[in-house]
PDB file of C-alpha atoms in Angstrom:
ATOM      1  CA  UNK S   1      56.750-112.363 -96.032  1.00 73.00           C
ATOM      2  CA  UNK S   2      54.043-114.988 -95.643  1.00 83.00           C
ATOM      3  CA  UNK S   3      54.323-117.292 -92.655  1.00 91.00           C
ATOM      4  CA  UNK S   4      52.449-120.468 -91.827  1.00 95.00           C
ATOM      5  CA  UNK S   5      52.372-121.785 -88.269  1.00 96.00           C
ATOM      6  CA  UNK S   6      51.215-125.188 -87.096  1.00 96.00           C
ATOM      7  CA  UNK S   7      50.302-125.984 -83.519  1.00 93.00           C
ATOM      8  CA  UNK S   8      50.985-128.299 -81.798  1.00 92.00           C
ATOM      9  CA  UNK S   9      54.367-129.455 -83.124  1.00 94.00           C
ATOM     10  CA  UNK S  10      53.621-132.959 -81.873  1.00 96.00           C
ATOM     11  CA  UNK S  11      50.510-134.768 -80.689  1.00 96.00           C
ATOM     12  CA  UNK S  12      49.971-138.219 -79.222  1.00 97.00           C
ATOM     13  CA  UNK S  13      46.463-139.669 -78.940  1.00 97.00           C
ATOM     14  CA  UNK S  14      44.935-143.084 -78.201  1.00 97.00           C
ATOM     15  CA  UNK S  15      43.384-145.007 -81.074  1.00 97.00           C
ATOM     16  CA  UNK S  16      39.785-144.105 -81.805  1.00 97.00           C
ATOM     17  CA  UNK S  17      40.010-140.525 -80.620  1.00 97.00           C
ATOM     18  CA  UNK S  18      38.885-137.608 -82.764  1.00 97.00           C
ATOM     19  CA  UNK S  19      41.506-134.879 -83.133  1.00 96.00           C
ATOM     20  CA  UNK S  20      42.096-131.443 -84.619  1.00 96.00           C
ATOM     21  CA  UNK S  21      45.294-130.074 -86.126  1.00 97.00           C
ATOM     22  CA  UNK S  22      45.681-126.321 -86.441  1.00 97.00           C
ATOM     23  CA  UNK S  23      47.262-124.133 -89.091  1.00 97.00           C
ATOM     24  CA  UNK S  24      47.453-120.336 -89.166  1.00 97.00           C
ATOM     25  CA  UNK S  25      48.723-118.030 -91.895  1.00 95.00           C
ATOM     26  CA  UNK S  26      49.676-114.367 -91.767  1.00 92.00           C
ATOM     27  CA  UNK S  27      48.412-113.160 -95.152  1.00 84.00           C
ATOM     28  CA  UNK S  28      44.740-113.727 -95.922  1.00 81.00           C
ATOM     29  CA  UNK S  29      45.304-113.212 -99.670  1.00 85.00           C
ATOM     30  CA  UNK S  30      45.749-116.912-100.294  1.00 89.00           C
ATOM     31  CA  UNK S  31      44.576-118.772-103.391  1.00 89.00           C
ATOM     32  CA  UNK S  32      44.080-122.060-101.613  1.00 90.00           C
ATOM     33  CA  UNK S  33      45.263-124.084 -98.659  1.00 93.00           C
ATOM     34  CA  UNK S  34      46.496-127.635 -98.883  1.00 94.00           C
ATOM     35  CA  UNK S  35      47.009-130.321 -96.256  1.00 96.00           C
ATOM     36  CA  UNK S  36      49.678-132.966 -96.810  1.00 96.00           C
ATOM     37  CA  UNK S  37      50.776-136.105 -95.040  1.00 97.00           C
ATOM     38  CA  UNK S  38      54.449-137.064 -94.809  1.00 95.00           C
ATOM     39  CA  UNK S  39      55.629-140.433 -93.565  1.00 93.00           C
ATOM     40  CA  UNK S  40      59.183-140.625 -92.122  1.00 87.00           C
ATOM     41  CA  UNK S  41      61.815-140.088 -94.821  1.00 80.00           C
ATOM     42  CA  UNK S  42      59.185-139.966 -97.552  1.00 84.00           C
ATOM     43  CA  UNK S  43      57.657-137.417 -99.859  1.00 88.00           C
ATOM     44  CA  UNK S  44      54.370-135.590 -99.409  1.00 93.00           C
ATOM     45  CA  UNK S  45      50.941-137.017-100.106  1.00 93.00           C
ATOM     46  CA  UNK S  46      48.199-134.479-100.743  1.00 92.00           C
ATOM     47  CA  UNK S  47      45.168-135.025 -98.494  1.00 95.00           C
ATOM     48  CA  UNK S  48      42.839-132.104 -99.103  1.00 95.00           C
ATOM     49  CA  UNK S  49      42.907-128.829-101.021  1.00 92.00           C
ATOM     50  CA  UNK S  50      40.539-125.994-100.098  1.00 93.00           C
ATOM     51  CA  UNK S  51      40.065-123.188-102.567  1.00 90.00           C
ATOM     52  CA  UNK S  52      39.913-119.667-101.125  1.00 90.00           C
ATOM     53  CA  UNK S  53      36.206-119.469-101.996  1.00 91.00           C
ATOM     54  CA  UNK S  54      35.417-122.660-100.058  1.00 93.00           C
ATOM     55  CA  UNK S  55      34.866-123.176 -96.346  1.00 94.00           C
ATOM     56  CA  UNK S  56      35.654-126.876 -96.066  1.00 95.00           C
ATOM     57  CA  UNK S  57      36.547-130.094 -97.838  1.00 96.00           C
ATOM     58  CA  UNK S  58      35.956-133.676 -96.775  1.00 96.00           C
ATOM     59  CA  UNK S  59      37.602-136.951 -97.706  1.00 95.00           C
ATOM     60  CA  UNK S  60      36.662-140.041 -95.741  1.00 97.00           C
ATOM     61  CA  UNK S  61      37.552-139.497 -92.082  1.00 97.00           C
ATOM     62  CA  UNK S  62      39.265-136.187 -92.855  1.00 98.00           C
ATOM     63  CA  UNK S  63      37.640-132.772 -92.852  1.00 98.00           C
ATOM     64  CA  UNK S  64      39.534-129.545 -93.475  1.00 97.00           C
ATOM     65  CA  UNK S  65      38.118-126.079 -92.884  1.00 97.00           C
ATOM     66  CA  UNK S  66      39.307-122.665 -93.969  1.00 96.00           C
ATOM     67  CA  UNK S  67      38.585-119.263 -92.416  1.00 95.00           C
ATOM     68  CA  UNK S  68      40.439-116.652 -94.457  1.00 92.00           C
ATOM     69  CA  UNK S  69      39.328-113.714 -92.322  1.00 91.00           C
ATOM     70  CA  UNK S  70      40.930-115.147 -89.205  1.00 93.00           C
ATOM     71  CA  UNK S  71      43.862-116.717 -91.069  1.00 94.00           C
ATOM     72  CA  UNK S  72      43.133-120.227 -89.846  1.00 96.00           C
ATOM     73  CA  UNK S  73      42.623-123.728 -91.131  1.00 97.00           C
ATOM     74  CA  UNK S  74      41.934-126.925 -89.219  1.00 97.00           C
ATOM     75  CA  UNK S  75      42.262-130.574 -90.149  1.00 97.00           C
ATOM     76  CA  UNK S  76      39.828-132.818 -88.295  1.00 97.00           C
ATOM     77  CA  UNK S  77      40.579-136.540 -88.171  1.00 98.00           C
ATOM     78  CA  UNK S  78      37.751-138.754 -86.961  1.00 98.00           C
ATOM     79  CA  UNK S  79      38.217-142.096 -85.228  1.00 97.00           C
ATOM     80  CA  UNK S  80      42.011-142.011 -85.445  1.00 97.00           C
ATOM     81  CA  UNK S  81      43.925-145.179 -86.338  1.00 97.00           C
ATOM     82  CA  UNK S  82      47.592-146.172 -85.830  1.00 97.00           C
ATOM     83  CA  UNK S  83      48.022-145.899 -89.607  1.00 96.00           C
ATOM     84  CA  UNK S  84      47.287-142.174 -89.309  1.00 97.00           C
ATOM     85  CA  UNK S  85      50.625-141.700 -87.523  1.00 97.00           C
ATOM     86  CA  UNK S  86      52.663-139.307 -89.667  1.00 97.00           C
ATOM     87  CA  UNK S  87      53.610-135.647 -89.942  1.00 96.00           C
ATOM     88  CA  UNK S  88      50.841-133.415 -91.268  1.00 98.00           C
ATOM     89  CA  UNK S  89      51.826-130.286 -93.161  1.00 97.00           C
ATOM     90  CA  UNK S  90      49.679-127.396 -94.249  1.00 97.00           C
ATOM     91  CA  UNK S  91      50.663-125.106 -97.110  1.00 95.00           C
ATOM     92  CA  UNK S  92      49.138-121.805 -98.168  1.00 94.00           C
ATOM     93  CA  UNK S  93      49.273-120.878-101.845  1.00 90.00           C
ATOM     94  CA  UNK S  94      50.241-117.344-102.764  1.00 85.00           C
ATOM     95  CA  UNK S  95      51.054-115.578-105.998  1.00 77.00           C
ATOM     96  CA  UNK S  96      54.840-115.241-106.401  1.00 67.00           C
ATOM     97  CA  UNK S  97      56.847-113.101-108.806  1.00 64.00           C
ATOM     98  CA  UNK S  98      56.653-115.599-111.656  1.00 61.00           C
ATOM     99  CA  UNK S  99      54.425-118.359-110.383  1.00 68.00           C
ATOM    100  CA  UNK S 100      52.119-119.406-107.651  1.00 76.00           C
ATOM    101  CA  UNK S 101      54.028-120.643-104.589  1.00 84.00           C
ATOM    102  CA  UNK S 102      53.310-122.767-101.551  1.00 90.00           C
ATOM    103  CA  UNK S 103      54.402-121.566 -98.114  1.00 92.00           C
ATOM    104  CA  UNK S 104      54.621-124.495 -95.718  1.00 95.00           C
ATOM    105  CA  UNK S 105      54.303-124.822 -91.968  1.00 96.00           C
ATOM    106  CA  UNK S 106      56.760-126.950 -89.988  1.00 95.00           C
ATOM    107  CA  UNK S 107      54.165-129.655 -89.492  1.00 96.00           C
ATOM    108  CA  UNK S 108      52.465-131.516 -86.654  1.00 97.00           C
ATOM    109  CA  UNK S 109      53.849-134.956 -85.873  1.00 96.00           C
ATOM    110  CA  UNK S 110      50.930-137.217 -84.962  1.00 98.00           C
ATOM    111  CA  UNK S 111      51.296-140.480 -83.080  1.00 97.00           C
ATOM    112  CA  UNK S 112      48.197-142.669 -82.664  1.00 97.00           C
ATOM    113  CA  UNK S 113      48.728-145.217 -79.890  1.00 97.00           C
ATOM    114  CA  UNK S 114      47.054-148.617 -80.327  1.00 95.00           C
TER     115      UNK S 114
ATOM    116  CA  UNK K   1      56.397-145.821-113.367  1.00 64.00           C
ATOM    117  CA  UNK K   2      53.669-143.524-112.187  1.00 80.00           C
ATOM    118  CA  UNK K   3      53.558-140.131-110.517  1.00 93.00           C
ATOM    119  CA  UNK K   4      56.808-138.374-109.668  1.00 96.00           C
ATOM    120  CA  UNK K   5      59.986-140.395-109.230  1.00 96.00           C
ATOM    121  CA  UNK K   6      63.338-139.305-107.857  1.00 97.00           C
ATOM    122  CA  UNK K   7      66.780-140.905-107.981  1.00 97.00           C
ATOM    123  CA  UNK K   8      68.830-141.608-106.068  1.00 97.00           C
ATOM    124  CA  UNK K   9      66.786-141.998-102.892  1.00 95.00           C
ATOM    125  CA  UNK K  10      69.875-141.591-100.714  1.00 96.00           C
ATOM    126  CA  UNK K  11      73.171-139.837-101.470  1.00 96.00           C
ATOM    127  CA  UNK K  12      76.275-139.287 -99.383  1.00 95.00           C
ATOM    128  CA  UNK K  13      78.895-136.960-100.806  1.00 93.00           C
ATOM    129  CA  UNK K  14      82.006-135.091 -99.779  1.00 90.00           C
ATOM    130  CA  UNK K  15      82.270-131.333-100.032  1.00 89.00           C
ATOM    131  CA  UNK K  16      84.473-131.553-103.136  1.00 88.00           C
ATOM    132  CA  UNK K  17      82.262-134.014-105.038  1.00 88.00           C
ATOM    133  CA  UNK K  18      79.961-133.267-107.939  1.00 94.00           C
ATOM    134  CA  UNK K  19      76.696-135.159-108.091  1.00 95.00           C
ATOM    135  CA  UNK K  20      73.262-134.787-109.649  1.00 97.00           C
ATOM    136  CA  UNK K  21      69.722-135.465-108.446  1.00 98.00           C
ATOM    137  CA  UNK K  22      67.145-136.580-110.988  1.00 98.00           C
ATOM    138  CA  UNK K  23      63.396-136.119-111.027  1.00 98.00           C
ATOM    139  CA  UNK K  24      60.942-137.497-113.577  1.00 98.00           C
ATOM    140  CA  UNK K  25      57.201-136.950-113.735  1.00 97.00           C
ATOM    141  CA  UNK K  26      54.814-139.244-115.574  1.00 95.00           C
ATOM    142  CA  UNK K  27      51.735-137.023-115.181  1.00 96.00           C
ATOM    143  CA  UNK K  28      51.911-134.934-118.361  1.00 95.00           C
ATOM    144  CA  UNK K  29      52.574-131.803-116.328  1.00 96.00           C
ATOM    145  CA  UNK K  30      54.414-128.713-117.507  1.00 95.00           C
ATOM    146  CA  UNK K  31      55.734-127.235-114.261  1.00 94.00           C
ATOM    147  CA  UNK K  32      58.367-128.781-112.013  1.00 95.00           C
ATOM    148  CA  UNK K  33      59.752-127.666-108.664  1.00 95.00           C
ATOM    149  CA  UNK K  34      62.698-128.311-106.359  1.00 96.00           C
ATOM    150  CA  UNK K  35      62.145-127.980-102.601  1.00 96.00           C
ATOM    151  CA  UNK K  36      64.560-128.367 -99.690  1.00 96.00           C
ATOM    152  CA  UNK K  37      63.423-129.826 -96.360  1.00 94.00           C
ATOM    153  CA  UNK K  38      65.920-129.351 -93.524  1.00 93.00           C
ATOM    154  CA  UNK K  39      65.441-130.681 -90.031  1.00 87.00           C
ATOM    155  CA  UNK K  40      63.068-128.532 -87.963  1.00 79.00           C
ATOM    156  CA  UNK K  41      62.497-126.035 -90.802  1.00 88.00           C
ATOM    157  CA  UNK K  42      59.558-125.677 -93.180  1.00 91.00           C
ATOM    158  CA  UNK K  43      59.893-126.838 -96.771  1.00 93.00           C
ATOM    159  CA  UNK K  44      61.647-124.165 -98.792  1.00 93.00           C
ATOM    160  CA  UNK K  45      60.989-123.632-102.487  1.00 92.00           C
ATOM    161  CA  UNK K  46      64.259-123.523-104.441  1.00 95.00           C
ATOM    162  CA  UNK K  47      63.414-123.424-108.142  1.00 94.00           C
ATOM    163  CA  UNK K  48      60.389-123.432-110.426  1.00 92.00           C
ATOM    164  CA  UNK K  49      60.359-124.410-114.094  1.00 93.00           C
ATOM    165  CA  UNK K  50      57.351-123.876-116.340  1.00 90.00           C
ATOM    166  CA  UNK K  51      57.457-125.283-119.868  1.00 90.00           C
ATOM    167  CA  UNK K  52      61.248-125.802-119.416  1.00 88.00           C
ATOM    168  CA  UNK K  53      61.847-122.160-118.505  1.00 89.00           C
ATOM    169  CA  UNK K  54      63.024-121.191-115.037  1.00 88.00           C
ATOM    170  CA  UNK K  55      60.474-118.854-113.480  1.00 84.00           C
ATOM    171  CA  UNK K  56      61.649-118.774-109.859  1.00 82.00           C
ATOM    172  CA  UNK K  57      65.011-118.897-108.120  1.00 83.00           C
ATOM    173  CA  UNK K  58      64.538-118.247-104.433  1.00 82.00           C
ATOM    174  CA  UNK K  59      68.022-116.860-103.781  1.00 87.00           C
ATOM    175  CA  UNK K  60      69.580-120.311-103.964  1.00 93.00           C
ATOM    176  CA  UNK K  61      73.424-120.471-103.789  1.00 94.00           C
ATOM    177  CA  UNK K  62      75.139-121.141-107.096  1.00 94.00           C
ATOM    178  CA  UNK K  63      76.510-124.458-105.829  1.00 95.00           C
ATOM    179  CA  UNK K  64      73.000-125.737-106.683  1.00 96.00           C
ATOM    180  CA  UNK K  65      72.443-125.701-110.448  1.00 95.00           C
ATOM    181  CA  UNK K  66      69.093-126.832-111.871  1.00 96.00           C
ATOM    182  CA  UNK K  67      68.497-128.157-115.365  1.00 96.00           C
ATOM    183  CA  UNK K  68      65.195-128.858-117.091  1.00 96.00           C
ATOM    184  CA  UNK K  69      65.784-130.419-120.529  1.00 95.00           C
ATOM    185  CA  UNK K  70      62.074-131.098-121.080  1.00 94.00           C
ATOM    186  CA  UNK K  71      58.809-130.896-119.169  1.00 92.00           C
ATOM    187  CA  UNK K  72      59.180-134.428-117.815  1.00 96.00           C
ATOM    188  CA  UNK K  73      62.686-134.243-116.406  1.00 97.00           C
ATOM    189  CA  UNK K  74      64.351-132.023-113.831  1.00 98.00           C
ATOM    190  CA  UNK K  75      67.888-132.246-112.508  1.00 98.00           C
ATOM    191  CA  UNK K  76      69.694-130.593-109.623  1.00 98.00           C
ATOM    192  CA  UNK K  77      73.447-130.508-110.113  1.00 97.00           C
ATOM    193  CA  UNK K  78      75.446-130.256-106.908  1.00 96.00           C
ATOM    194  CA  UNK K  79      79.050-129.118-106.465  1.00 93.00           C
ATOM    195  CA  UNK K  80      81.211-127.983-103.541  1.00 93.00           C
ATOM    196  CA  UNK K  81      78.352-128.376-101.088  1.00 93.00           C
ATOM    197  CA  UNK K  82      78.517-127.603 -97.370  1.00 94.00           C
ATOM    198  CA  UNK K  83      77.445-129.860 -94.491  1.00 94.00           C
ATOM    199  CA  UNK K  84      74.486-127.534 -93.853  1.00 93.00           C
ATOM    200  CA  UNK K  85      73.165-128.494 -97.295  1.00 95.00           C
ATOM    201  CA  UNK K  86      72.341-131.932 -95.902  1.00 96.00           C
ATOM    202  CA  UNK K  87      68.563-132.264 -96.225  1.00 95.00           C
ATOM    203  CA  UNK K  88      65.711-134.041 -97.976  1.00 95.00           C
ATOM    204  CA  UNK K  89      65.355-132.651-101.507  1.00 97.00           C
ATOM    205  CA  UNK K  90      61.859-132.973-102.897  1.00 96.00           C
ATOM    206  CA  UNK K  91      60.714-132.612-106.462  1.00 97.00           C
ATOM    207  CA  UNK K  92      57.143-131.749-107.390  1.00 95.00           C
ATOM    208  CA  UNK K  93      55.147-131.180-110.551  1.00 95.00           C
ATOM    209  CA  UNK K  94      51.871-129.524-111.481  1.00 93.00           C
ATOM    210  CA  UNK K  95      49.840-128.925-114.620  1.00 92.00           C
ATOM    211  CA  UNK K  96      51.574-125.577-114.929  1.00 87.00           C
ATOM    212  CA  UNK K  97      52.904-123.005-112.487  1.00 81.00           C
ATOM    213  CA  UNK K  98      49.479-121.471-111.995  1.00 79.00           C
ATOM    214  CA  UNK K  99      47.013-122.415-109.296  1.00 77.00           C
ATOM    215  CA  UNK K 100      47.208-126.163-109.695  1.00 82.00           C
ATOM    216  CA  UNK K 101      47.761-128.909-107.179  1.00 85.00           C
ATOM    217  CA  UNK K 102      51.376-129.994-106.812  1.00 90.00           C
ATOM    218  CA  UNK K 103      52.315-133.665-106.711  1.00 92.00           C
ATOM    219  CA  UNK K 104      55.476-134.635-104.864  1.00 94.00           C
ATOM    220  CA  UNK K 105      58.120-137.291-105.350  1.00 95.00           C
ATOM    221  CA  UNK K 106      59.575-139.397-102.510  1.00 94.00           C
ATOM    222  CA  UNK K 107      62.656-137.204-102.155  1.00 95.00           C
ATOM    223  CA  UNK K 108      66.423-137.695-102.107  1.00 97.00           C
ATOM    224  CA  UNK K 109      68.041-137.791 -98.668  1.00 95.00           C
ATOM    225  CA  UNK K 110      71.363-135.960 -99.115  1.00 96.00           C
ATOM    226  CA  UNK K 111      74.187-136.098 -96.583  1.00 96.00           C
ATOM    227  CA  UNK K 112      77.241-133.889 -97.105  1.00 95.00           C
ATOM    228  CA  UNK K 113      80.306-134.943 -95.145  1.00 93.00           C
TER     229      UNK K 113
END
């Protein structure tokens, strides 16, 4: 059974700081890895998707990396802002019995202090 | 409306009630998904529909009954639920159930008394 682990479970940083969120997965046979943002009581917003053949993806202040051999992905957030406060989820995509499925981590709750 | 919408956003029901959750996608996708998000647990995939056909049922209890009348609409019919079924239920869609990005709705917060 595939498992995705995110560390830390919660993180609090002062505004302006650069930070790294970690995600590890047990099965390296992933198709892609996706990072999502979830605001309290809301749905998921996709931030970045890294295909298994890629090493990293960038969008604005966000950079996500993927190392399949070690089973790790990181999400780097530069110059953090209070508006970045949310829960960040990573999800690894695997082939299921009838479809491709996402296995999610529990998330890292980020608080950026003004 | 754009993206994936879900109604209602909040629902409180007793264990003997019957209710339904609705999801609609306006993206022209062919695959739709139901996920359950419980407190302190990862999102769990419940059901997958591709071109209106159910392709995945992740051992979900029969008190949850999905319905997909067309590629744009997905329902989750609820009956005789338990308090532990209280959770955020998220709907998602993708181009099809292959390796395509999934787009999520805002969710329905369900409380079972």
